[in-house]
Short mmCIF file of C-alpha atoms in Angstrom, two decimals:
data_model
loop_
_atom_site.label_atom_id
_atom_site.label_comp_id
_atom_site.label_asym_id
_atom_site.label_seq_id
_atom_site.Cartn_x
_atom_site.Cartn_y
_atom_site.Cartn_z
CA MET A 278 0.00 0.00 0.00
CA ASP A 279 1.36 3.43 -0.92
CA LEU A 280 0.17 7.02 -1.10
CA THR A 281 -0.56 6.83 -4.83
CA GLN A 282 -2.91 3.88 -4.27
CA LEU A 283 -4.75 5.79 -1.58
CA GLU A 284 -5.15 8.85 -3.81
CA MET A 285 -6.51 6.64 -6.60
CA PHE A 286 -8.88 4.90 -4.20
CA ASN A 287 -10.19 8.24 -2.91
CA ALA A 288 -10.76 9.50 -6.44
CA VAL A 289 -12.71 6.38 -7.47
CA ALA A 290 -14.75 6.45 -4.26
CA GLU A 291 -15.69 10.11 -4.80
CA SER A 292 -16.50 9.83 -8.51
CA GLY A 293 -17.92 6.30 -8.65
CA SER A 294 -16.14 5.78 -11.99
CA ILE A 295 -12.73 4.52 -13.03
CA THR A 296 -12.80 6.74 -16.13
CA ALA A 297 -13.66 9.92 -14.21
CA ALA A 298 -11.13 9.14 -11.48
CA ALA A 299 -8.41 8.50 -14.09
CA LYS A 300 -8.88 12.01 -15.48
CA GLN A 301 -8.76 13.46 -11.97
CA VAL A 302 -5.42 11.84 -11.08
CA HIS A 303 -3.99 12.04 -14.61
CA ARG A 304 -3.63 8.28 -15.16
CA VAL A 305 -4.98 5.84 -17.73
CA PRO A 306 -8.05 3.84 -16.58
CA SER A 307 -6.27 0.49 -16.84
CA ASN A 308 -3.64 1.69 -14.36
CA LEU A 309 -6.29 2.62 -11.83
CA THR A 310 -8.04 -0.71 -12.24
CA THR A 311 -4.80 -2.60 -11.65
CA ARG A 312 -3.80 -0.50 -8.61
CA ILE A 313 -7.26 -0.76 -6.99
CA GLN A 314 -7.27 -4.54 -7.46
CA LYS A 315 -3.82 -4.77 -5.91
CA LEU A 316 -4.99 -2.67 -2.95
CA GLU A 317 -7.94 -5.02 -2.41
CA GLU A 318 -5.58 -8.01 -2.52
CA GLU A 319 -3.28 -6.43 0.06
CA LEU A 320 -6.18 -5.63 2.39
CA GLY A 321 -7.93 -8.95 1.78
CA VAL A 322 -11.33 -7.29 1.29
CA THR A 323 -13.54 -6.02 -1.53
CA LEU A 324 -13.59 -2.25 -1.47
CA PHE A 325 -16.08 -1.68 -4.32
CA ILE A 326 -19.28 -3.30 -5.48
CA ARG A 327 -19.18 -3.35 -9.27
CA GLU A 328 -22.51 -2.66 -10.99
CA ASN A 329 -22.39 -2.33 -14.78
CA GLN A 330 -20.29 0.77 -15.48
CA ARG A 331 -20.52 2.14 -11.94
CA LEU A 332 -18.64 1.40 -8.72
CA ARG A 333 -19.99 1.95 -5.24
CA LEU A 334 -18.26 1.41 -1.97
CA SER A 335 -18.71 -1.84 -0.10
CA PRO A 336 -19.16 -1.74 3.71
CA ALA A 337 -15.41 -2.38 4.05
CA GLY A 338 -14.77 0.36 1.48
CA HIS A 339 -16.77 2.88 3.49
CA SER A 340 -14.71 2.09 6.60
CA PHE A 341 -11.43 2.26 4.71
CA LEU A 342 -12.30 5.56 3.01
CA SER A 343 -12.33 7.53 6.27
CA TYR A 344 -8.83 6.31 7.09
CA SER A 345 -7.56 6.86 3.57
CA GLN A 346 -8.82 10.44 3.51
CA ARG A 347 -7.25 11.16 6.89
CA ILE A 348 -3.90 9.75 5.77
CA THR A 349 -3.78 11.72 2.53
CA GLY A 350 -5.00 14.83 4.35
CA LEU A 351 -2.20 14.56 6.91
CA VAL A 352 0.37 14.08 4.16
CA GLU A 353 -0.89 17.19 2.38
CA GLU A 354 -0.79 19.15 5.64
CA ALA A 355 2.78 17.98 6.22
CA ARG A 356 3.76 19.13 2.73
CA ARG A 357 2.30 22.59 3.39
CA VAL A 358 4.02 22.88 6.76
CA VAL A 359 7.52 22.03 5.54
CA ALA A 360 7.33 23.69 2.14
CA GLY A 361 4.65 26.34 2.37
CA ASP A 362 5.10 30.08 2.83
CA GLU A 363 2.66 30.44 5.72
CA PRO A 364 3.98 29.12 9.09
CA GLU A 365 1.71 26.47 10.55
CA GLY A 366 1.75 23.16 12.40
CA LEU A 367 3.76 22.06 15.44
CA PHE A 368 6.75 24.12 16.55
CA ALA A 369 8.78 22.26 19.19
CA LEU A 370 10.90 24.83 21.04
CA GLY A 371 13.41 24.27 23.83
CA SER A 372 14.67 26.86 26.29
CA LEU A 373 16.72 27.53 29.37
CA GLU A 374 14.36 27.89 32.32
CA SER A 375 15.37 31.50 32.97
CA THR A 376 14.81 32.45 29.31
CA ALA A 377 11.42 30.76 29.28
CA ALA A 378 10.34 32.52 32.46
CA VAL A 379 11.55 36.04 31.68
CA ARG A 380 12.23 36.52 27.98
CA LEU A 381 9.78 34.32 26.10
CA PRO A 382 6.24 35.21 27.29
CA PRO A 383 5.89 38.42 25.20
CA LEU A 384 7.71 36.83 22.25
CA LEU A 385 5.52 33.71 22.17
CA ALA A 386 2.35 35.76 22.64
CA GLN A 387 3.26 38.01 19.71
CA PHE A 388 4.21 35.06 17.51
CA LYS A 389 0.98 33.20 18.30
CA GLN A 390 -1.06 36.33 17.56
CA ARG A 391 0.69 36.78 14.23
CA TYR A 392 0.58 33.10 13.19
CA ALA A 393 -2.55 31.59 14.70
CA ARG A 394 -2.05 28.19 13.05
CA ILE A 395 1.17 27.51 14.96
CA GLN A 396 1.00 24.95 17.80
CA PHE A 397 3.75 25.47 20.37
CA ASN A 398 5.38 22.70 22.37
CA LEU A 399 7.75 24.39 24.84
CA VAL A 400 10.31 22.29 26.74
CA THR A 401 12.72 23.68 29.34
CA GLY A 402 16.03 22.30 30.54
CA PRO A 403 19.78 22.91 30.71
CA SER A 404 21.75 23.81 27.59
CA GLY A 405 23.27 20.35 27.16
CA THR A 406 19.87 18.66 27.12
CA MET A 407 18.45 21.23 24.69
CA ILE A 408 21.40 20.88 22.29
CA ASP A 409 21.05 17.09 22.24
CA ALA A 410 17.33 17.38 21.51
CA VAL A 411 17.94 19.75 18.59
CA LEU A 412 20.60 17.45 17.14
CA ASP A 413 18.25 14.45 17.52
CA GLY A 414 15.43 16.30 15.74
CA ALA A 415 13.15 16.27 18.79
CA LEU A 416 13.20 20.09 18.89
CA SER A 417 12.95 22.50 15.97
CA ALA A 418 15.07 25.06 17.82
CA ALA A 419 16.22 25.96 21.33
CA PHE A 420 17.47 28.86 23.42
CA VAL A 421 20.83 27.89 24.98
CA ASP A 422 23.86 29.56 26.47
CA GLY A 423 26.50 30.46 23.88
CA PRO A 424 28.88 30.52 22.23
CA LEU A 425 27.75 28.28 19.38
CA LEU A 426 30.49 25.73 18.70
CA HIS A 427 28.88 22.56 17.31
CA PRO A 428 29.53 22.08 13.56
CA GLN A 429 26.04 20.69 12.92
CA LEU A 430 24.24 23.69 14.38
CA ASP A 431 23.35 27.17 13.17
CA GLY A 432 22.06 29.99 15.31
CA VAL A 433 21.88 33.66 16.26
CA PRO A 434 22.72 35.51 19.50
CA VAL A 435 19.54 36.94 20.99
CA PHE A 436 19.81 37.90 24.69
CA ASP A 437 22.67 39.33 26.76
CA GLU A 438 22.49 38.21 30.42
CA GLN A 439 24.24 39.73 33.44
CA MET A 440 25.15 36.87 35.78
CA MET A 441 24.65 37.47 39.51
CA ILE A 442 26.13 35.63 42.49
CA VAL A 443 23.23 35.26 44.94
CA ALA A 444 24.02 34.92 48.64
CA PRO A 445 22.19 35.17 51.99
CA ALA A 446 21.17 38.70 52.94
CA ASP A 447 23.87 39.10 55.61
CA HIS A 448 26.71 37.75 53.45
CA ALA A 449 29.84 39.86 53.01
CA PRO A 450 30.42 41.35 49.53
CA ILE A 451 31.78 38.89 46.96
CA THR A 452 34.45 40.15 44.60
CA ARG A 453 36.39 36.96 43.87
CA ALA A 454 36.03 33.20 44.24
CA ARG A 455 38.61 32.79 47.03
CA GLU A 456 36.28 34.81 49.29
CA VAL A 457 33.70 32.01 49.08
CA ASP A 458 36.08 29.03 48.84
CA GLY A 459 34.31 25.89 50.09
CA GLU A 460 30.83 27.40 50.36
CA GLN A 461 27.91 25.23 49.28
CA VAL A 462 26.34 25.92 45.90
CA TYR A 463 22.83 25.35 44.52
CA ALA A 464 22.67 24.70 40.79
CA PHE A 465 21.05 22.68 38.03
CA ARG A 466 22.39 19.34 36.75
CA ALA A 467 25.96 18.93 35.52
CA ASN A 468 25.07 19.63 31.86
CA CYS A 469 23.86 23.14 32.77
CA SER A 470 26.11 25.76 31.16
CA TYR A 471 25.49 28.23 34.02
CA ARG A 472 26.69 25.65 36.54
CA ARG A 473 29.85 25.01 34.48
CA HIS A 474 30.40 28.78 34.30
CA PHE A 475 30.14 29.10 38.08
CA GLU A 476 32.52 26.18 38.69
CA SER A 477 35.02 27.60 36.18
CA TRP A 478 34.98 30.93 38.03
CA PHE A 479 35.93 29.13 41.25
CA HIS A 480 38.69 27.08 39.64
CA ASP A 481 40.16 30.06 37.75
CA ASP A 482 40.81 31.78 41.07
CA GLY A 483 42.34 28.70 42.70
CA ALA A 484 39.19 28.04 44.75
CA ARG A 485 36.65 25.24 44.90
CA PRO A 486 32.93 25.24 45.63
CA GLY A 487 31.76 23.13 48.52
CA ARG A 488 29.04 20.56 47.98
CA ILE A 489 26.94 21.27 44.89
CA HIS A 490 23.26 20.58 45.50
CA GLU A 491 21.34 19.88 42.28
CA MET A 492 17.99 21.69 42.10
CA GLU A 493 15.10 21.62 39.65
CA SER A 494 14.17 25.30 39.67
CA TYR A 495 15.45 28.79 40.39
CA HIS A 496 12.74 29.21 43.00
CA GLY A 497 14.16 26.22 44.87
CA MET A 498 17.66 27.68 44.66
CA LEU A 499 16.47 31.04 45.96
CA ALA A 500 14.65 29.45 48.88
CA CYS A 501 17.84 27.64 49.95
CA VAL A 502 19.91 30.83 49.66
CA ILE A 503 17.34 32.78 51.71
CA ALA A 504 17.63 30.10 54.40
CA GLY A 505 21.37 30.81 54.56
CA ALA A 506 22.38 27.44 53.12
CA GLY A 507 24.73 28.55 50.34
CA LEU A 508 25.19 30.40 47.05
CA ALA A 509 23.56 30.33 43.62
CA LEU A 510 24.21 31.84 40.21
CA MET A 511 21.44 33.21 38.03
CA PRO A 512 20.75 35.92 35.43
CA ARG A 513 19.82 39.30 36.88
CA ALA A 514 16.57 39.31 34.89
CA MET A 515 15.56 35.97 36.44
CA LEU A 516 16.47 37.07 39.98
CA GLU A 517 14.55 40.34 39.71
CA SER A 518 11.46 38.52 38.41
CA MET A 519 11.06 36.51 41.64
CA PRO A 520 9.07 38.07 44.53
CA ALA A 521 11.59 37.08 47.23
CA SER A 522 14.61 38.61 45.49
CA ASP A 523 14.75 41.40 48.09
CA ARG A 524 15.58 38.86 50.80
CA VAL A 525 19.03 38.02 49.43
CA SER A 526 22.20 39.90 48.54
CA ALA A 527 23.57 39.72 44.98
CA TRP A 528 26.74 40.81 43.20
CA PRO A 529 27.59 40.77 39.50
CA MET A 530 30.26 38.25 38.57
CA PRO A 531 33.53 40.14 38.05
CA ASP A 532 35.24 41.05 34.78
CA ARG A 533 35.00 38.49 31.95
CA TRP A 534 32.63 36.26 33.91
CA GLU A 535 29.85 38.82 34.17
CA ARG A 536 28.11 38.45 30.77
CA LEU A 537 26.71 35.40 28.99
CA THR A 538 24.88 35.42 25.67
CA THR A 539 21.80 33.32 25.00
CA TRP A 540 21.56 31.92 21.46
CA LEU A 541 18.70 30.51 19.44
CA ILE A 542 20.04 27.38 17.73
CA TRP A 543 18.74 24.89 15.12
CA ARG A 544 20.13 22.07 13.02
CA ARG A 545 22.20 23.28 10.07
CA GLY A 546 20.08 23.21 6.91
CA ALA A 547 16.81 22.91 8.85
CA LEU A 548 15.55 26.51 8.63
CA THR A 549 11.81 25.98 8.00
CA PRO A 550 9.31 28.78 7.16
CA THR A 551 8.10 28.67 10.77
CA LEU A 552 11.60 28.99 12.21
CA ASP A 553 12.45 31.70 9.69
CA ALA A 554 9.39 33.69 10.79
CA PHE A 555 10.28 33.15 14.46
CA THR A 556 13.84 34.46 14.02
CA ALA A 557 12.51 37.44 12.06
CA LEU A 558 10.18 38.33 14.94
CA LEU A 559 13.06 37.95 17.40
CA THR A 560 15.13 40.41 15.38
CA GLU A 561 12.18 42.81 15.13
CA MET A 562 11.49 42.79 18.88
CA LYS A 563 15.19 43.09 19.68
CA SER A 564 15.49 46.23 17.53
CA GLN A 565 12.45 47.73 19.30
CA ARG A 566 14.24 47.37 22.66
CA LEU A 567 17.30 49.31 21.46
#
């Protein structure tokens, strides 16, 4: 069974005539007759009741028609989605949690308003997980921490983040890693780029973090810091978006550690109309902020 057979079957079912259906699908009648007979043999049922020069669907044919029409309809929709000019269909997007919480709500709202036929599937996680999902084809694109180094990926820088060291409210000012040598840290899993950045800052100054507690959210990290249990690292925009941010002290990371750039990435050669429209809106909204 193949798509051509299904299209021929649908045409015969709708017209009730091999001759009329042959004109519709631009084939000779004998070809349709052969392909329909082969389809019946494959299914092991009679799809048409043959009466003189007319064909009408058998009970099995009626049942099969609904499936055949759905299959060909989905194939046509898929063709429009991947090749059409108007963005539509499913858009699987990955993101860092902080980006999803602070940066994306107005962007996604604007994109959905502009392209109502888009269906979003938003997944959050650390950069390493998002990169793997893009490479595997599970995500159309993802927001991750840069720089972009993988040879199979393309992307654009989109957000500049100021990274803040978050400490209990009564903590002394933090200007270098040796001042907090051995203090406990709250961070995401090991494949989180922000966690690697924080650890590198310690090691570059000849210091080491104490025990690293793996958390699932920034709100959990902040609660632990408020309780006086250790330090965390997060973007300023994320910290300021949380109601309890006034209950901690925070200092920008010094010098070259202070800024990180968030990139939107996708597989090289996989720039679909939907993704193209999404990047265009990103550029438009970024220029409006300048």
